[in-house]
Coordinates of C-alpha atoms in Angstrom, one line a residue:
Chain A
Q1 CA 0.1 0.0 -0.1
K2 CA 1.6 3.2 -1.1
E3 CA 1.1 5.9 1.6
V4 CA 1.5 9.6 1.5
E5 CA 1.5 11.4 4.9
Q6 CA 0.7 15.0 5.8
N7 CA 0.1 16.6 9.1
S8 CA -3.5 17.7 8.8
G9 CA -2.9 21.0 10.6
P10 CA -4.0 23.8 10.7
L11 CA -0.6 25.4 10.4
S12 CA -1.1 29.0 11.4
V13 CA 1.5 31.6 10.2
P14 CA 1.4 35.3 10.2
E15 CA 1.3 37.4 7.0
G16 CA 4.7 37.9 5.6
A17 CA 6.2 34.8 7.2
I18 CA 7.5 31.6 5.4
A19 CA 5.1 28.7 5.7
S20 CA 6.6 25.2 5.6
L21 CA 4.6 22.3 4.6
N22 CA 5.8 18.8 4.7
C23 CA 5.0 15.2 3.2
T24 CA 6.6 11.8 3.5
Y25 CA 5.9 8.9 1.3
S26 CA 6.4 5.1 1.6
D27 CA 7.1 4.0 -1.9
R28 CA 11.1 4.4 -2.6
G29 CA 10.1 4.0 -6.3
S30 CA 8.3 7.3 -6.5
Q31 CA 9.6 9.6 -9.1
S32 CA 7.1 12.5 -9.5
F33 CA 6.0 14.8 -6.8
F34 CA 3.2 17.5 -6.7
W35 CA 1.6 20.0 -4.7
Y36 CA -2.0 21.1 -5.2
R37 CA -3.7 23.9 -3.6
Q38 CA -7.5 23.4 -2.7
Y39 CA -9.5 26.4 -1.4
S40 CA -12.6 25.5 0.8
G41 CA -15.4 24.3 -1.4
K42 CA -13.2 24.2 -4.6
S43 CA -11.3 21.7 -6.5
P44 CA -7.6 21.1 -6.3
E45 CA -5.1 23.0 -8.6
L46 CA -1.6 22.2 -9.4
I47 CA 0.8 24.6 -8.2
M48 CA 4.2 22.8 -8.1
F49 CA 5.9 19.6 -9.4
I50 CA 9.4 18.4 -8.8
Y51 CA 11.2 15.2 -10.2
S52 CA 14.8 15.7 -9.0
N53 CA 16.3 15.9 -5.6
G54 CA 17.0 19.5 -4.5
D55 CA 14.9 22.7 -4.7
K56 CA 12.7 24.1 -7.4
E57 CA 11.5 27.7 -7.1
D58 CA 8.6 29.4 -8.9
G59 CA 7.8 32.8 -7.5
R60 CA 7.0 32.7 -3.8
F61 CA 6.9 28.8 -3.9
T62 CA 9.8 26.5 -3.5
A63 CA 9.5 22.8 -3.5
Q64 CA 12.1 20.6 -1.9
L65 CA 12.7 16.9 -2.5
N66 CA 14.9 14.5 -0.5
K67 CA 14.5 11.1 -2.2
A68 CA 16.8 9.4 0.5
S69 CA 14.6 10.5 3.2
Q70 CA 11.4 10.1 1.2
Y71 CA 10.5 13.7 1.9
V72 CA 8.9 16.5 0.0
S73 CA 8.2 19.9 1.3
L74 CA 6.5 23.2 0.0
L75 CA 7.9 26.7 1.2
I76 CA 5.7 29.7 0.7
R77 CA 7.6 32.9 1.2
D78 CA 6.0 36.2 2.2
S79 CA 2.7 34.2 3.1
Q80 CA -0.5 36.1 2.2
P81 CA -4.0 35.7 3.5
S82 CA -4.9 34.6 0.1
D83 CA -2.5 31.5 0.5
S84 CA -5.1 30.1 3.2
A85 CA -6.1 26.8 1.9
T86 CA -5.4 23.2 2.1
Y87 CA -2.3 22.0 0.4
L88 CA -2.3 18.4 -1.0
C89 CA 0.9 16.3 -1.7
A90 CA 0.6 13.9 -4.4
V91 CA 3.2 11.2 -5.4
N92 CA 3.4 9.2 -8.5
S93 CA 5.3 5.8 -8.7
G94 CA 7.5 5.0 -11.7
G95 CA 5.5 4.0 -14.7
S96 CA 2.3 5.3 -13.3
Y97 CA 0.3 8.3 -14.1
I98 CA -1.9 7.8 -11.1
P99 CA -0.9 10.0 -8.0
T100 CA -1.5 9.1 -4.6
F101 CA -2.7 11.9 -2.5
G102 CA -2.0 12.8 1.1
R103 CA -5.0 14.0 3.2
G104 CA -3.7 17.6 2.8
T105 CA -2.4 20.3 5.4
S106 CA -4.6 23.3 6.2
L107 CA -2.7 26.6 6.1
I108 CA -4.0 29.7 7.9
V109 CA -2.2 32.9 7.0
H110 CA -3.5 35.5 9.5
P111 CA -3.1 39.3 8.9
Chain B
D1 CA -10.3 27.5 -23.5
A2 CA -12.8 25.6 -21.5
G3 CA -11.4 23.7 -18.5
V4 CA -12.8 20.7 -17.0
T5 CA -16.5 20.7 -16.6
Q6 CA -18.6 18.4 -14.3
S7 CA -22.4 18.2 -13.9
P8 CA -24.5 18.4 -11.7
T9 CA -22.6 20.5 -9.0
H10 CA -24.8 19.0 -6.3
L11 CA -26.9 15.9 -5.9
I12 CA -29.0 14.4 -3.2
K13 CA -30.0 10.7 -3.3
T14 CA -31.3 8.1 -0.9
R15 CA -29.7 4.8 0.0
G16 CA -29.9 2.1 -2.8
Q17 CA -30.6 4.6 -5.6
Q18 CA -28.2 5.0 -8.6
V19 CA -26.4 8.1 -9.8
T20 CA -24.6 9.2 -12.9
L21 CA -22.2 12.0 -12.8
R22 CA -20.8 13.5 -16.0
C23 CA -17.4 15.1 -16.9
S24 CA -16.0 16.9 -20.0
P25 CA -12.2 17.1 -20.1
K26 CA -10.1 20.1 -20.9
S27 CA -9.6 20.8 -24.6
G28 CA -6.6 18.8 -25.9
H29 CA -7.0 16.2 -23.0
D30 CA -8.0 12.7 -23.9
T31 CA -7.6 11.0 -20.4
V32 CA -10.0 11.2 -17.6
S33 CA -9.8 10.2 -13.9
W34 CA -12.2 10.0 -11.3
Y35 CA -11.7 10.7 -7.6
Q36 CA -13.7 10.6 -4.4
Q37 CA -12.8 13.1 -1.7
A38 CA -14.5 12.6 1.8
L39 CA -14.6 15.8 4.1
G40 CA -11.2 16.4 5.5
Q41 CA -9.4 13.7 3.4
G42 CA -7.3 13.7 0.2
P43 CA -8.8 12.6 -3.2
Q44 CA -8.9 8.7 -3.5
F45 CA -8.5 7.3 -7.0
I46 CA -11.5 5.5 -8.4
F47 CA -10.5 4.8 -12.1
Q48 CA -9.0 6.2 -15.2
Y49 CA -10.3 6.1 -18.7
Y50 CA -8.2 6.4 -22.0
E51 CA -9.4 5.5 -25.4
E52 CA -12.7 4.5 -24.2
E53 CA -11.3 1.8 -21.9
E54 CA -10.7 1.7 -18.3
R55 CA -6.9 1.8 -18.0
Q56 CA -6.5 1.8 -14.3
R57 CA -8.7 1.2 -11.2
G58 CA -8.4 2.0 -7.6
N59 CA -9.7 0.1 -4.6
F60 CA -13.4 0.7 -5.1
P61 CA -16.1 -1.9 -5.5
D62 CA -17.9 -2.8 -8.6
R63 CA -20.8 -0.5 -7.7
F64 CA -18.7 2.1 -9.1
S65 CA -18.4 2.0 -12.8
G66 CA -17.7 4.3 -15.8
H67 CA -17.6 5.1 -19.4
Q68 CA -15.7 7.1 -21.7
F69 CA -17.2 8.5 -25.1
P70 CA -15.6 9.1 -28.4
N71 CA -15.4 12.9 -27.6
Y72 CA -13.3 11.9 -24.4
S73 CA -16.1 13.0 -22.1
S74 CA -16.9 10.6 -19.3
E75 CA -19.4 9.3 -16.9
L76 CA -19.2 7.9 -13.4
N77 CA -22.0 5.6 -12.3
V78 CA -22.6 4.5 -8.7
N79 CA -25.2 1.9 -8.1
A80 CA -26.8 0.8 -4.7
L81 CA -25.7 3.9 -2.9
L82 CA -24.6 3.9 0.8
L83 CA -24.4 6.5 3.1
G84 CA -20.6 6.3 3.1
D85 CA -20.8 7.2 -0.8
S86 CA -21.4 10.8 0.3
A87 CA -18.4 12.8 -0.9
L88 CA -17.1 15.2 -3.4
Y89 CA -16.7 13.4 -6.7
L90 CA -13.8 14.9 -8.7
C91 CA -13.1 14.6 -12.4
A92 CA -9.5 15.2 -13.6
S93 CA -8.3 15.3 -17.1
S94 CA -4.8 15.0 -18.6
P95 CA -3.0 14.3 -21.8
A96 CA -2.2 10.8 -22.5
T97 CA 1.6 11.4 -22.6
G98 CA 4.1 13.9 -21.8
A99 CA 2.5 15.9 -18.9
G100 CA 0.0 13.1 -18.3
E101 CA 0.9 13.1 -14.7
K102 CA -0.3 16.8 -14.2
L103 CA -4.0 16.7 -13.4
F104 CA -6.6 19.4 -14.2
F105 CA -9.7 19.0 -11.9
G106 CA -13.1 20.0 -12.5
S107 CA -15.2 21.8 -9.8
G108 CA -16.5 18.6 -8.7
T109 CA -20.1 17.0 -7.9
Q110 CA -21.1 17.2 -4.2
L111 CA -23.1 13.9 -3.5
S112 CA -25.2 13.5 -0.5
V113 CA -26.8 10.1 0.3
L114 CA -29.6 10.3 2.9

């Protein structure tokens, strides 16, 4: 059973701070890693993906991957109240186009 | 460019009834996946359709079935509804190759079973 674990939160950070969201996965054969953002009552939206160890930056978002530790994280710099949402980690095993999702971490950015 | 569209947005059914949910993929996408998302949980994979065939299936009973049409649109059917089937049902489309791992979700159908 492939598992993706996330702390459900909520994670509360002040506006302007760095929010750090974490995800661990059980399948060592996993090759693709995704972060989706889901606002309350809405559907998930892909915001970041990463395939190789290290960091990948896109605007205020940085995805970090450590395959040896089976750990992927999402950093949100200069957090804004509009970043308040649930962040879903999704992981694909090699050869599969079907990601396994974590339960998501609720992020609250307060003014 | 129309994104992924789902209908209906909300549905209320009683136990034992049957339901059909519909999905039209994003333009240029030919693969459709269905997910069930219970409150406070991540999306759970039901099945994926490509070229009108079920390509892969998650751990859901046979009460859950689907279909894909030549225009790539898809239906999810659930028979003999149970209270536990109450959830948000999400359709996601993707291209068959290349960026096939990146899912584009529709707005979902909220199903309530009473």
